[in-house]
Tab-separated table of C-alpha atoms in Angstrom:
chain	number	residue	atom	x	y	z
S	796	MET	CA	16.571	-6.249	14.123
S	797	ASP	CA	15.584	-4.658	10.809
S	798	THR	CA	12.403	-2.780	10.438
S	799	ASN	CA	10.306	-5.997	8.699
S	800	GLN	CA	11.212	-7.939	11.999
S	801	ILE	CA	10.033	-5.153	14.532
S	802	ALA	CA	6.816	-4.456	12.053
S	803	TYR	CA	6.208	-8.707	12.140
S	804	THR	CA	6.769	-8.958	15.953
S	805	ALA	CA	4.272	-5.941	16.653
S	806	ASN	CA	1.849	-7.417	14.440
S	807	GLU	CA	2.121	-10.634	16.103
S	808	ARG	CA	1.674	-8.848	19.580
S	809	ALA	CA	-1.292	-6.836	18.259
S	810	PRO	CA	-4.788	-7.381	19.839
S	811	ALA	CA	-6.359	-8.561	17.416
S	812	VAL	CA	-3.696	-11.725	17.196
S	813	PRO	CA	-4.338	-13.125	20.778
S	814	GLN	CA	-1.724	-15.769	21.902
S	815	TRP	CA	-3.915	-18.244	21.756
S	816	LEU	CA	-4.742	-17.516	17.711
S	817	ASN	CA	-3.542	-19.956	15.443
S	818	LYS	CA	-3.673	-17.828	12.230
S	819	GLY	CA	-3.500	-20.994	9.897
S	820	ASP	CA	-6.586	-22.532	11.385
S	821	ASN	CA	-8.850	-19.532	11.417
S	822	ALA	CA	-7.586	-18.795	8.325
S	823	TRP	CA	-8.604	-22.546	6.987
S	824	GLN	CA	-11.396	-22.214	8.749
S	825	MET	CA	-12.666	-18.643	7.169
S	826	THR	CA	-11.619	-20.718	3.689
S	827	ALA	CA	-13.862	-23.531	4.447
S	828	SER	CA	-17.035	-21.270	5.128
S	829	THR	CA	-16.631	-19.581	2.222
S	830	LEU	CA	-16.624	-22.724	0.368
S	831	VAL	CA	-19.585	-24.480	2.023
S	832	GLY	CA	-21.324	-21.017	1.428
S	833	ILE	CA	-20.703	-21.110	-2.303
S	834	GLN	CA	-22.287	-24.539	-2.206
S	835	SER	CA	-25.576	-22.861	-1.654
S	836	MET	CA	-24.645	-19.001	-3.383
S	837	PRO	CA	-24.420	-19.295	-5.875
S	838	GLY	CA	-24.148	-23.487	-6.252
S	839	LEU	CA	-27.647	-24.722	-5.453
S	840	VAL	CA	-29.158	-21.528	-6.655
S	841	ILE	CA	-27.819	-22.069	-10.335
S	842	LEU	CA	-28.677	-25.727	-9.916
S	843	TYR	CA	-32.110	-25.273	-8.944
S	844	ALA	CA	-32.683	-22.541	-11.487
S	845	SER	CA	-31.235	-25.090	-13.998
S	846	ILE	CA	-32.496	-28.389	-13.320
S	847	VAL	CA	-36.205	-27.404	-12.876
S	848	LYS	CA	-38.830	-26.597	-15.992
S	849	LYS	CA	-38.408	-23.304	-17.640
S	850	LYS	CA	-41.680	-21.839	-16.049
S	851	TRP	CA	-39.949	-22.330	-12.360
S	852	ALA	CA	-36.650	-21.198	-12.826
S	853	VAL	CA	-36.752	-17.867	-11.091
S	854	ASN	CA	-39.226	-19.208	-8.325
S	855	SER	CA	-36.568	-22.027	-7.589
S	856	ALA	CA	-33.544	-19.786	-7.668
S	857	PHE	CA	-35.321	-17.181	-5.390
S	858	MET	CA	-36.372	-20.046	-2.799
S	859	ALA	CA	-33.172	-20.799	-2.246
S	860	LEU	CA	-31.747	-17.350	-1.975
S	861	TYR	CA	-33.908	-15.899	0.085
S	862	ALA	CA	-33.546	-19.268	2.681
S	863	PHE	CA	-29.488	-18.164	2.516
S	864	ALA	CA	-30.666	-14.522	3.649
S	865	ALA	CA	-33.090	-15.722	6.276
S	866	VAL	CA	-30.874	-18.356	8.078
S	867	LEU	CA	-28.179	-16.186	8.400
S	868	ILE	CA	-30.152	-13.131	10.240
S	869	CYS	CA	-32.039	-15.652	12.201
S	870	TRP	CA	-28.889	-17.443	13.193
S	871	VAL	CA	-27.184	-14.747	14.735
S	872	LEU	CA	-30.170	-13.327	16.532
S	873	VAL	CA	-30.632	-16.378	18.268
S	874	CYS	CA	-30.494	-20.022	16.299
S	875	TYR	CA	-26.641	-20.153	16.788
S	876	ARG	CA	-26.811	-20.498	20.619
S	877	MET	CA	-29.962	-22.680	20.299
S	878	ALA	CA	-27.221	-25.292	18.327
S	879	PHE	CA	-24.430	-24.664	20.182
S	880	GLY	CA	-24.719	-22.648	23.206
S	881	ASP	CA	-24.983	-23.589	26.814
S	882	GLU	CA	-27.926	-26.533	27.419
S	883	LEU	CA	-31.455	-25.519	28.053
S	884	LEU	CA	-32.811	-29.281	27.655
S	885	PRO	CA	-30.741	-32.235	26.850
S	886	PHE	CA	-31.545	-31.737	23.035
S	887	TRP	CA	-31.820	-27.865	22.960
S	888	GLY	CA	-29.702	-24.901	23.907
S	889	LYS	CA	-30.272	-21.974	25.233
S	890	GLY	CA	-31.311	-19.407	22.796
S	891	ALA	CA	-29.223	-15.765	22.557
S	892	PRO	CA	-27.793	-13.607	20.309
S	893	ALA	CA	-24.283	-13.771	18.382
S	894	LEU	CA	-24.088	-10.217	17.831
S	895	GLY	CA	-21.718	-8.876	20.482
S	896	GLN	CA	-18.403	-7.512	20.352
S	897	LYS	CA	-17.375	-9.444	23.394
S	898	TYR	CA	-18.884	-12.750	22.472
S	899	LEU	CA	-17.159	-13.128	19.079
S	900	VAL	CA	-13.923	-12.282	19.562
S	901	ILE	CA	-13.335	-14.370	22.601
S	902	ARG	CA	-11.621	-18.191	21.585
S	903	ALA	CA	-14.244	-20.341	19.947
S	904	ARG	CA	-15.974	-22.548	22.330
S	905	VAL	CA	-18.613	-25.561	21.605
S	906	PRO	CA	-20.019	-26.998	25.556
S	907	GLU	CA	-18.274	-30.421	25.491
S	908	SER	CA	-16.752	-30.041	21.986
S	909	ARG	CA	-16.726	-32.751	20.427
S	910	HIS	CA	-13.277	-31.974	18.916
S	911	ARG	CA	-9.722	-32.427	20.154
S	912	VAL	CA	-6.764	-30.222	18.935
S	913	THR	CA	-3.624	-31.392	19.564
S	914	THR	CA	-0.295	-29.561	20.249
S	915	ASP	CA	3.194	-30.078	20.621
S	916	SER	CA	2.619	-29.354	24.243
S	917	TYR	CA	-0.657	-30.275	25.502
S	918	GLU	CA	-4.293	-31.032	24.293
S	919	THR	CA	-7.566	-29.032	23.885
S	920	THR	CA	-11.310	-29.376	23.057
S	921	GLU	CA	-11.351	-25.684	21.944
S	922	PRO	CA	-10.199	-24.318	18.384
S	923	PHE	CA	-7.571	-22.022	17.969
S	924	PHE	CA	-9.909	-19.325	16.233
S	925	PRO	CA	-12.344	-16.873	17.438
S	926	MET	CA	-16.152	-17.420	17.983
S	927	ALA	CA	-17.070	-15.226	14.934
S	928	SER	CA	-14.907	-17.792	12.623
S	929	LEU	CA	-17.397	-20.776	14.241
S	930	VAL	CA	-20.393	-18.847	14.293
S	931	TYR	CA	-20.428	-18.029	10.256
S	932	PHE	CA	-19.495	-21.738	9.520
S	933	GLN	CA	-21.887	-23.249	11.323
S	934	PHE	CA	-24.321	-20.696	9.997
S	935	THR	CA	-23.542	-22.182	6.379
S	936	PHE	CA	-24.300	-25.599	7.561
S	937	ALA	CA	-27.639	-24.299	8.691
S	938	ALA	CA	-28.799	-22.778	5.069
S	939	ILE	CA	-27.440	-25.273	3.193
S	940	THR	CA	-29.719	-27.699	5.108
S	941	LEU	CA	-32.889	-25.265	4.423
S	942	ILE	CA	-32.271	-24.702	0.900
S	943	LEU	CA	-31.846	-28.799	0.356
S	944	LEU	CA	-35.171	-29.185	1.774
S	945	ALA	CA	-36.488	-26.852	-0.459
S	946	GLY	CA	-35.835	-29.075	-3.272
S	947	SER	CA	-38.714	-31.483	-2.498
S	948	VAL	CA	-41.275	-28.846	-2.849
S	949	LEU	CA	-40.142	-26.767	-5.891
S	950	GLY	CA	-42.800	-26.414	-8.515
S	951	ARG	CA	-45.706	-25.745	-6.633
S	952	MET	CA	-44.712	-24.307	-2.781
S	953	ASN	CA	-46.732	-21.017	-1.931
S	954	ILE	CA	-43.734	-18.809	-1.633
S	955	LYS	CA	-45.129	-16.664	1.173
S	956	ALA	CA	-45.486	-20.411	2.960
S	957	TRP	CA	-42.049	-20.570	2.531
S	958	MET	CA	-40.797	-17.137	3.615
S	959	ALA	CA	-42.581	-18.420	6.990
S	960	PHE	CA	-41.451	-21.860	6.905
S	961	VAL	CA	-37.762	-21.099	7.254
S	962	PRO	CA	-37.435	-19.565	10.188
S	963	LEU	CA	-39.602	-21.594	12.138
S	964	TRP	CA	-37.945	-24.785	10.666
S	965	LEU	CA	-34.620	-23.466	11.442
S	966	ILE	CA	-35.285	-22.817	15.265
S	967	PHE	CA	-37.648	-26.022	16.027
S	968	SER	CA	-35.789	-28.546	14.194
S	969	TYR	CA	-32.455	-28.212	12.773
S	970	THR	CA	-31.375	-26.396	16.220
S	971	VAL	CA	-32.373	-29.719	17.612
S	972	GLY	CA	-30.396	-31.984	15.629
S	973	ALA	CA	-27.527	-30.074	15.789
S	974	PHE	CA	-27.254	-29.500	19.324
S	975	SER	CA	-28.306	-33.352	20.343
S	976	LEU	CA	-25.257	-34.502	17.921
S	977	TRP	CA	-22.574	-31.568	17.952
S	978	GLY	CA	-23.376	-28.803	20.644
S	979	GLY	CA	-22.939	-31.224	23.500
S	980	GLY	CA	-26.424	-32.794	23.656
S	981	PHE	CA	-27.595	-36.532	24.875
S	982	LEU	CA	-26.621	-38.360	21.653
S	983	TYR	CA	-23.093	-36.090	21.470
S	984	HIS	CA	-22.865	-37.878	25.400
S	985	TRP	CA	-24.167	-40.790	24.527
S	986	GLY	CA	-21.175	-41.401	21.425
S	987	VAL	CA	-22.953	-41.345	18.248
S	988	ILE	CA	-20.875	-40.191	15.091
S	989	ASP	CA	-21.716	-37.734	12.723
S	990	TYR	CA	-18.447	-36.099	11.419
S	991	SER	CA	-19.750	-33.553	9.180
S	992	GLY	CA	-23.995	-33.657	8.994
S	993	GLY	CA	-24.711	-36.944	7.621
S	994	TYR	CA	-27.729	-37.061	10.157
S	995	VAL	CA	-27.868	-33.032	10.990
S	996	ILE	CA	-27.921	-31.744	7.293
S	997	HIS	CA	-28.998	-34.981	4.992
S	998	LEU	CA	-30.935	-37.274	6.918
S	999	SER	CA	-32.869	-33.941	8.330
S	1000	SER	CA	-33.490	-32.249	4.975
S	1001	GLY	CA	-34.444	-35.773	3.399
S	1002	ILE	CA	-36.893	-36.567	5.649
S	1003	ALA	CA	-38.299	-33.175	6.453
S	1004	GLY	CA	-38.356	-32.538	2.726
S	1005	LEU	CA	-40.861	-35.752	2.039
S	1006	THR	CA	-42.935	-34.394	4.805
S	1007	ALA	CA	-43.259	-30.914	3.594
S	1008	ALA	CA	-44.103	-32.543	0.147
S	1009	TYR	CA	-46.606	-34.782	1.597
S	1010	TRP	CA	-48.315	-31.673	3.464
S	1011	VAL	CA	-47.669	-29.296	0.640
S	1012	GLY	CA	-48.961	-31.396	-2.350
S	1013	PRO	CA	-48.137	-32.215	-5.841
S	1014	ARG	CA	-47.223	-30.185	-8.756
S	1015	LEU	CA	-49.943	-29.784	-11.344
S	1016	LYS	CA	-50.324	-33.356	-13.301
S	1017	SER	CA	-48.497	-31.828	-16.645
S	1018	ASP	CA	-45.525	-30.690	-14.244
S	1019	ARG	CA	-45.217	-34.183	-12.448
S	1020	GLU	CA	-45.340	-35.567	-16.086
S	1021	ARG	CA	-42.607	-33.593	-18.153
S	1022	PHE	CA	-40.458	-31.972	-16.010
S	1023	PRO	CA	-37.531	-31.470	-18.212
S	1024	PRO	CA	-34.150	-29.376	-16.847
S	1025	ASN	CA	-34.054	-26.154	-18.836
S	1026	ASN	CA	-30.338	-25.597	-18.721
S	1027	VAL	CA	-28.161	-29.243	-18.661
S	1028	LEU	CA	-25.114	-27.265	-18.714
S	1029	LEU	CA	-26.125	-24.592	-16.069
S	1030	MET	CA	-27.232	-27.644	-14.061
S	1031	LEU	CA	-23.549	-29.172	-14.246
S	1032	ALA	CA	-21.989	-25.535	-13.187
S	1033	GLY	CA	-24.025	-25.466	-10.001
S	1034	ALA	CA	-23.109	-29.499	-9.656
S	1035	GLY	CA	-19.486	-28.486	-10.220
S	1036	LEU	CA	-19.679	-25.653	-7.054
S	1037	LEU	CA	-21.286	-27.855	-4.859
S	1038	TRP	CA	-18.659	-30.885	-5.326
S	1039	MET	CA	-15.660	-28.542	-4.943
S	1040	GLY	CA	-17.200	-26.597	-1.839
S	1041	TRP	CA	-17.842	-30.018	-0.164
S	1042	SER	CA	-14.001	-29.817	0.293
S	1043	GLY	CA	-14.881	-27.139	2.860
S	1044	PHE	CA	-17.601	-28.764	4.237
S	1045	ASN	CA	-15.873	-31.639	5.359
S	1046	GLY	CA	-12.506	-30.381	5.373
S	1047	GLY	CA	-13.254	-27.823	7.890
S	1048	ALA	CA	-15.411	-29.827	10.257
S	1049	PRO	CA	-12.085	-30.683	12.458
S	1050	TYR	CA	-11.644	-26.813	13.314
S	1051	ALA	CA	-8.065	-26.899	12.704
S	1052	ALA	CA	-6.394	-27.124	9.191
S	1053	ASN	CA	-4.625	-30.573	10.141
S	1054	ILE	CA	-4.300	-34.332	9.262
S	1055	ASP	CA	-7.379	-35.299	9.680
S	1056	SER	CA	-9.081	-32.537	7.356
S	1057	SER	CA	-6.808	-33.783	4.644
S	1058	ILE	CA	-7.991	-37.075	5.250
S	1059	ALA	CA	-11.505	-35.626	5.126
S	1060	VAL	CA	-10.850	-34.052	2.072
S	1061	LEU	CA	-9.203	-36.914	0.371
S	1062	ASN	CA	-12.385	-39.316	1.208
S	1063	THR	CA	-14.967	-36.531	0.274
S	1064	ASN	CA	-13.708	-36.479	-3.357
S	1065	VAL	CA	-12.666	-40.153	-3.486
S	1066	CYS	CA	-16.526	-41.348	-2.488
S	1067	ALA	CA	-18.035	-38.876	-4.897
S	1068	ALA	CA	-16.070	-40.047	-7.862
S	1069	THR	CA	-16.969	-43.665	-7.239
S	1070	SER	CA	-20.649	-42.689	-6.263
S	1071	LEU	CA	-20.864	-40.970	-9.724
S	1072	LEU	CA	-19.132	-43.761	-11.786
S	1073	VAL	CA	-21.413	-46.642	-10.219
S	1074	TRP	CA	-24.402	-44.442	-10.504
S	1075	THR	CA	-23.442	-43.688	-14.133
S	1076	SER	CA	-22.774	-47.200	-14.822
S	1077	LEU	CA	-26.027	-48.468	-13.605
S	1078	ASP	CA	-27.913	-46.212	-16.122
S	1079	VAL	CA	-26.314	-47.671	-19.011
S	1080	VAL	CA	-27.099	-51.248	-18.007
S	1081	PHE	CA	-30.512	-50.972	-17.296
S	1082	PHE	CA	-31.646	-47.722	-19.545
S	1083	GLY	CA	-28.720	-48.110	-22.273
S	1084	LYS	CA	-27.436	-44.925	-22.057
S	1085	PRO	CA	-25.647	-42.289	-19.105
S	1086	SER	CA	-27.954	-39.907	-18.005
S	1087	VAL	CA	-26.358	-36.176	-16.925
S	1088	ILE	CA	-28.830	-35.830	-14.426
S	1089	GLY	CA	-28.144	-39.576	-13.159
S	1090	ALA	CA	-24.503	-38.483	-12.932
S	1091	VAL	CA	-25.196	-35.119	-10.936
S	1092	GLN	CA	-27.558	-37.590	-8.448
S	1093	GLY	CA	-24.521	-40.445	-8.130
S	1094	MET	CA	-22.359	-37.521	-7.139
S	1095	MET	CA	-24.489	-36.170	-4.393
S	1096	THR	CA	-25.332	-39.465	-3.130
S	1097	GLY	CA	-21.501	-40.124	-2.679
S	1098	LEU	CA	-20.911	-36.534	-0.848
S	1099	VAL	CA	-23.664	-37.249	1.199
S	1100	CYS	CA	-22.506	-40.739	2.342
S	1101	ILE	CA	-19.061	-39.665	3.278
S	1102	THR	CA	-20.214	-36.949	5.226
S	1103	PRO	CA	-20.938	-38.454	8.683
S	1104	GLY	CA	-17.468	-40.373	8.664
S	1105	ALA	CA	-15.257	-38.553	6.202
S	1106	GLY	CA	-12.362	-38.030	8.406
S	1107	LEU	CA	-12.849	-41.180	10.424
S	1108	VAL	CA	-12.330	-43.839	8.068
S	1109	GLN	CA	-9.917	-45.176	5.326
S	1110	PRO	CA	-9.761	-44.206	1.475
S	1111	TRP	CA	-10.744	-47.788	1.053
S	1112	ALA	CA	-13.366	-47.378	3.046
S	1113	ALA	CA	-14.323	-44.484	0.878
S	1114	ILE	CA	-14.632	-46.299	-2.238
S	1115	VAL	CA	-16.745	-48.886	-0.533
S	1116	MET	CA	-19.059	-46.039	0.696
S	1117	GLY	CA	-19.022	-44.312	-2.689
S	1118	MET	CA	-20.204	-47.962	-4.489
S	1119	LEU	CA	-23.173	-48.687	-2.078
S	1120	SER	CA	-24.278	-44.651	-2.494
S	1121	GLY	CA	-24.045	-45.320	-6.274
S	1122	ILE	CA	-26.228	-48.542	-5.565
S	1123	LEU	CA	-28.696	-48.120	-2.807
S	1124	PRO	CA	-30.220	-44.915	-3.559
S	1125	TRP	CA	-30.076	-45.710	-7.099
S	1126	VAL	CA	-32.429	-48.667	-5.977
S	1127	SER	CA	-34.807	-47.010	-4.016
S	1128	MET	CA	-35.194	-43.847	-6.570
S	1129	MET	CA	-35.636	-45.948	-9.755
S	1130	ILE	CA	-36.930	-49.403	-8.845
S	1131	LEU	CA	-38.491	-49.062	-5.084
S	1132	HIS	CA	-40.127	-45.621	-5.733
S	1133	LYS	CA	-42.019	-47.011	-8.552
S	1134	LYS	CA	-43.460	-49.796	-6.490
S	1135	CYS	CA	-44.334	-47.821	-3.597
S	1136	SER	CA	-47.779	-46.453	-4.062
S	1137	TRP	CA	-47.406	-43.758	-1.025
S	1138	LEU	CA	-43.954	-42.703	-2.381
S	1139	GLN	CA	-45.458	-42.290	-6.116
S	1140	GLN	CA	-48.036	-40.042	-4.234
S	1141	VAL	CA	-46.012	-37.739	-2.547
S	1142	ASP	CA	-44.160	-35.136	-4.930
S	1143	ASP	CA	-40.777	-35.088	-4.299
S	1144	THR	CA	-39.507	-32.878	-6.926
S	1145	LEU	CA	-35.984	-33.747	-7.184
S	1146	GLY	CA	-35.802	-36.497	-5.210
S	1147	VAL	CA	-34.262	-35.001	-1.843
S	1148	PHE	CA	-35.164	-38.119	0.129
S	1149	HIS	CA	-33.449	-40.609	-2.120
S	1150	THR	CA	-30.115	-38.239	-2.634
S	1151	HIS	CA	-30.071	-37.198	1.092
S	1152	ALA	CA	-32.382	-39.236	3.399
S	1153	VAL	CA	-31.344	-42.492	2.260
S	1154	ALA	CA	-27.540	-41.875	1.123
S	1155	GLY	CA	-27.177	-39.737	4.725
S	1156	LEU	CA	-28.700	-43.050	6.661
S	1157	LEU	CA	-26.635	-45.418	4.802
S	1158	GLY	CA	-23.683	-43.125	5.402
S	1159	GLY	CA	-24.113	-42.813	9.401
S	1160	LEU	CA	-24.697	-46.836	9.491
S	1161	LEU	CA	-21.683	-47.286	7.327
S	1162	THR	CA	-19.571	-44.832	9.778
S	1163	GLY	CA	-20.470	-47.446	12.284
S	1164	LEU	CA	-18.882	-50.349	10.708
S	1165	LEU	CA	-16.100	-48.877	9.117
S	1166	ALA	CA	-14.614	-45.869	11.768
S	1167	GLU	CA	-11.011	-46.354	11.898
S	1168	PRO	CA	-9.728	-46.228	15.401
S	1169	ASP	CA	-6.617	-44.682	15.059
S	1170	LEU	CA	-8.532	-42.028	12.623
S	1171	CYS	CA	-11.149	-41.639	15.723
S	1172	ARG	CA	-8.405	-41.056	17.979
S	1173	LEU	CA	-7.590	-37.794	16.016
S	1174	ILE	CA	-10.926	-36.054	16.539
S	1175	LEU	CA	-12.988	-37.781	18.844
S	1176	PRO	CA	-13.029	-37.334	22.403
S	1177	ARG	CA	-13.388	-40.834	23.321
S	1178	GLU	CA	-11.918	-44.345	22.172
S	1179	THR	CA	-14.492	-44.890	19.130
S	1180	ARG	CA	-14.101	-47.883	16.416
S	1181	GLY	CA	-16.211	-49.175	14.195
S	1182	ALA	CA	-17.936	-52.902	14.623
S	1183	VAL	CA	-15.496	-54.156	11.794
S	1184	TYR	CA	-12.699	-53.434	14.074
S	1185	GLY	CA	-13.862	-55.671	16.899
S	1186	GLY	CA	-14.159	-54.220	20.129
S	1187	ASN	CA	-17.175	-52.242	21.500
S	1188	GLY	CA	-17.800	-51.302	17.315
S	1189	GLY	CA	-21.241	-53.358	17.411
S	1190	VAL	CA	-22.409	-50.946	20.036
S	1191	GLN	CA	-21.664	-48.060	17.932
S	1192	PHE	CA	-23.436	-49.227	15.082
S	1193	VAL	CA	-26.464	-49.637	17.378
S	1194	LYS	CA	-26.100	-45.937	18.508
S	1195	GLN	CA	-25.762	-45.096	14.625
S	1196	ILE	CA	-29.437	-46.658	14.216
S	1197	VAL	CA	-30.605	-45.375	17.389
S	1198	ALA	CA	-29.704	-42.006	16.666
S	1199	ALA	CA	-30.776	-41.857	12.975
S	1200	LEU	CA	-34.476	-42.752	14.496
S	1201	PHE	CA	-34.710	-39.734	16.631
S	1202	VAL	CA	-33.614	-37.773	13.634
S	1203	ILE	CA	-36.143	-39.111	11.324
S	1204	ALA	CA	-38.925	-38.879	14.261
S	1205	TRP	CA	-37.954	-35.651	15.173
S	1206	ASN	CA	-38.405	-34.012	11.848
S	1207	VAL	CA	-41.807	-35.698	10.727
S	1208	ALA	CA	-43.312	-34.512	13.877
S	1209	SER	CA	-41.513	-30.600	13.885
S	1210	THR	CA	-42.171	-30.206	9.912
S	1211	THR	CA	-45.754	-31.379	10.183
S	1212	ILE	CA	-46.753	-29.293	13.492
S	1213	ILE	CA	-44.626	-26.276	11.791
S	1214	LEU	CA	-46.574	-26.653	8.125
S	1215	LEU	CA	-50.302	-27.314	10.156
S	1216	VAL	CA	-49.518	-24.041	11.730
S	1217	ILE	CA	-48.650	-22.076	8.595
S	1218	ARG	CA	-51.718	-23.623	7.018
S	1219	LEU	CA	-54.103	-21.810	9.476
S	1220	PHE	CA	-52.708	-18.283	8.078
S	1221	ILE	CA	-51.197	-18.840	4.160
S	1222	PRO	CA	-52.098	-21.496	1.599
S	1223	LEU	CA	-49.459	-24.105	1.515
S	1224	ARG	CA	-49.888	-24.926	-2.118
S	1225	MET	CA	-49.823	-22.184	-4.822
S	1226	PRO	CA	-53.679	-21.743	-6.649
S	1227	ASP	CA	-54.011	-23.639	-9.916
S	1228	ASN	CA	-54.126	-20.123	-12.125
S	1229	GLN	CA	-50.590	-19.427	-10.766
S	1230	LEU	CA	-48.923	-23.011	-11.264
S	1231	GLU	CA	-49.901	-22.886	-14.757
S	1232	ILE	CA	-48.242	-19.892	-15.549
S	1233	GLY	CA	-45.451	-19.808	-13.078
S	1234	ASP	CA	-42.492	-17.305	-12.675
S	1235	ASP	CA	-44.377	-14.219	-14.546
S	1236	ALA	CA	-47.692	-15.279	-12.058
S	1237	VAL	CA	-45.747	-15.561	-8.884
S	1238	HIS	CA	-42.625	-13.282	-9.186
S	1239	GLY	CA	-43.781	-10.867	-12.106
S	1240	GLU	CA	-40.154	-12.042	-13.627
S	1241	GLU	CA	-38.958	-14.859	-16.025
S	1242	ALA	CA	-35.778	-16.421	-16.596
S	1243	TYR	CA	-35.903	-16.317	-20.416
S	1244	ALA	CA	-36.787	-13.866	-22.949
S	1245	LEU	CA	-38.672	-16.554	-25.064
S	1246	TRP	CA	-40.311	-19.645	-23.636
S	1247	GLY	CA	-38.382	-21.779	-26.598
S	1248	ASP	CA	-38.942	-25.522	-26.146
S	1249	GLY	CA	-39.365	-25.729	-29.914
S	1250	GLU	CA	-41.974	-22.730	-30.274
S	1251	LYS	CA	-41.379	-20.401	-33.292
S	1252	TYR	CA	-40.687	-16.782	-32.712
S	1253	ASP	CA	-44.096	-15.178	-33.274
S	1254	PRO	CA	-43.905	-11.529	-32.566
S	1255	THR	CA	-48.014	-10.890	-31.691
S	1256	LYS	CA	-47.254	-13.881	-28.471
S	1257	HIS	CA	-43.606	-12.853	-27.598
S	1258	GLY	CA	-43.271	-9.008	-28.480
S	1259	TRP	CA	-42.330	-6.619	-25.556
S	1260	HIS	CA	-45.302	-4.997	-23.580
S	1261	THR	CA	-45.831	-1.321	-24.857
S	1262	SER	CA	-46.006	0.309	-21.344
S	1263	SER	CA	-43.562	3.639	-21.419
S	1264	TYR	CA	-41.822	1.962	-18.393
S	1265	SER	CA	-40.406	-1.220	-20.118
S	1266	GLU	CA	-40.046	0.867	-23.726
S	1267	VAL	CA	-36.936	2.890	-22.298
S	1268	THR	CA	-36.170	0.907	-18.799
S	1269	ALA	CA	-36.213	-3.086	-19.347
S	1270	PRO	CA	-37.375	-6.028	-21.647
S	1271	SER	CA	-41.308	-6.949	-20.775
S	1272	ARG	CA	-42.450	-9.762	-19.184
S	1273	PHE	CA	-44.128	-12.814	-21.760
S	1274	VAL	CA	-47.270	-11.310	-23.447
S	1275	ASP	CA	-48.137	-15.294	-22.766
S	1276	GLY	CA	-47.778	-14.811	-19.104
S	1277	ALA	CA	-49.215	-11.503	-18.937
S	1278	ARG	CA	-52.426	-12.912	-20.824
S	1279	GLY	CA	-52.949	-16.022	-18.787
S	1280	VAL	CA	-52.210	-18.183	-22.494
S	1281	THR	CA	-50.770	-21.328	-20.807
S	1282	ILE	CA	-47.838	-23.115	-23.168
S	1283	SER	CA	-47.135	-26.487	-22.692
S	1284	LEU	CA	-43.668	-27.268	-21.776
């Protein structure tokens, strides 16, 4: 045996490489975690900063940045085990820290795991990687849920109220859905399908976002009437990170680098591309020109729709789901929204209700119709099939409907209670004087050196501050913002 072989054998038997560890699965799980993390940081940070009006670029980006950091700390302190720990209630786990060495280095385990991992010699429901990999992977899902929710209240929510809302919603809303559907709760035991978060993440964020938008109140009238993106190309960069990161989002759901993961990645991209093309085609037919923002929305609805069934449907079904996710959310946003007076009164800034709640619900129901039995056997612990495949598929579709109703009801109730409690101590909406100015009033910082929007440079309006600090250390804030002068954007 040569030196290289001896070193390799010693490494294989080291304490850091226990017998149960599959290096390939662990490497893929950490890669998938990173891809999902990149969707939020910097993906949605960039997307939010660029898709909003110029005066809200910093605030929108910061809301996403804060949520990412706050969720991680809350997750390891108590929330992971509320979502994936031992049962406390049929819909909730026992909260406890996920910080100890003894807990994090053992083989990953989810009580009553939905995952079936098959080897040559035996079948197990436990992944072949350590608990630390699972804790971080599931954190990235929790974080992106809060950040997606933030899209409904951009441009007016009091940043201090948002800082209080994030940990409370994570504890009292997200963990309930995650445990019920993924962690061994009553919906899991009943056989509801949510492959990678169509209900846990997207339906939840869309419904909670709409509820939060109602209680926080609307933006200024001028912002609602004119809210152009401040950088369309940068918006596309953020959207691109979101799309590419979705391969980890759905590809990491099987907890293994297996064939179901490959199917999920292919279906994810097929559905997203189909939805984008359908949405863009509808824009051309009804408005006479393709919209870049519309294309991003179509991409999003396709990604959301395929998520609850990414590894469970055939690619032809992914195309069908992409077509429907390009049509129905478009109709709900462009037609039904304008005809529904209540939806018009609720100021959902980025239309998260349409792109996530409608598309997530659609995906969950279509999964109940199109889940292919042989693909279901690759990952689900019980015999499952969609309604189009006969057998008990009709029952599966009913289960998907009931689960959606539970998720909707819980998110409306929990989000409402949380915001009403916060409102007792902190105003939910910024005061009008801050709303007029934007980032400079809220953070003392702005995204660009000039307001722009067609203005000509005027040194008396756009010059630097004269304080010694800003002269020596950094460019000043805009004189307009400091004086409180409002520029119509």
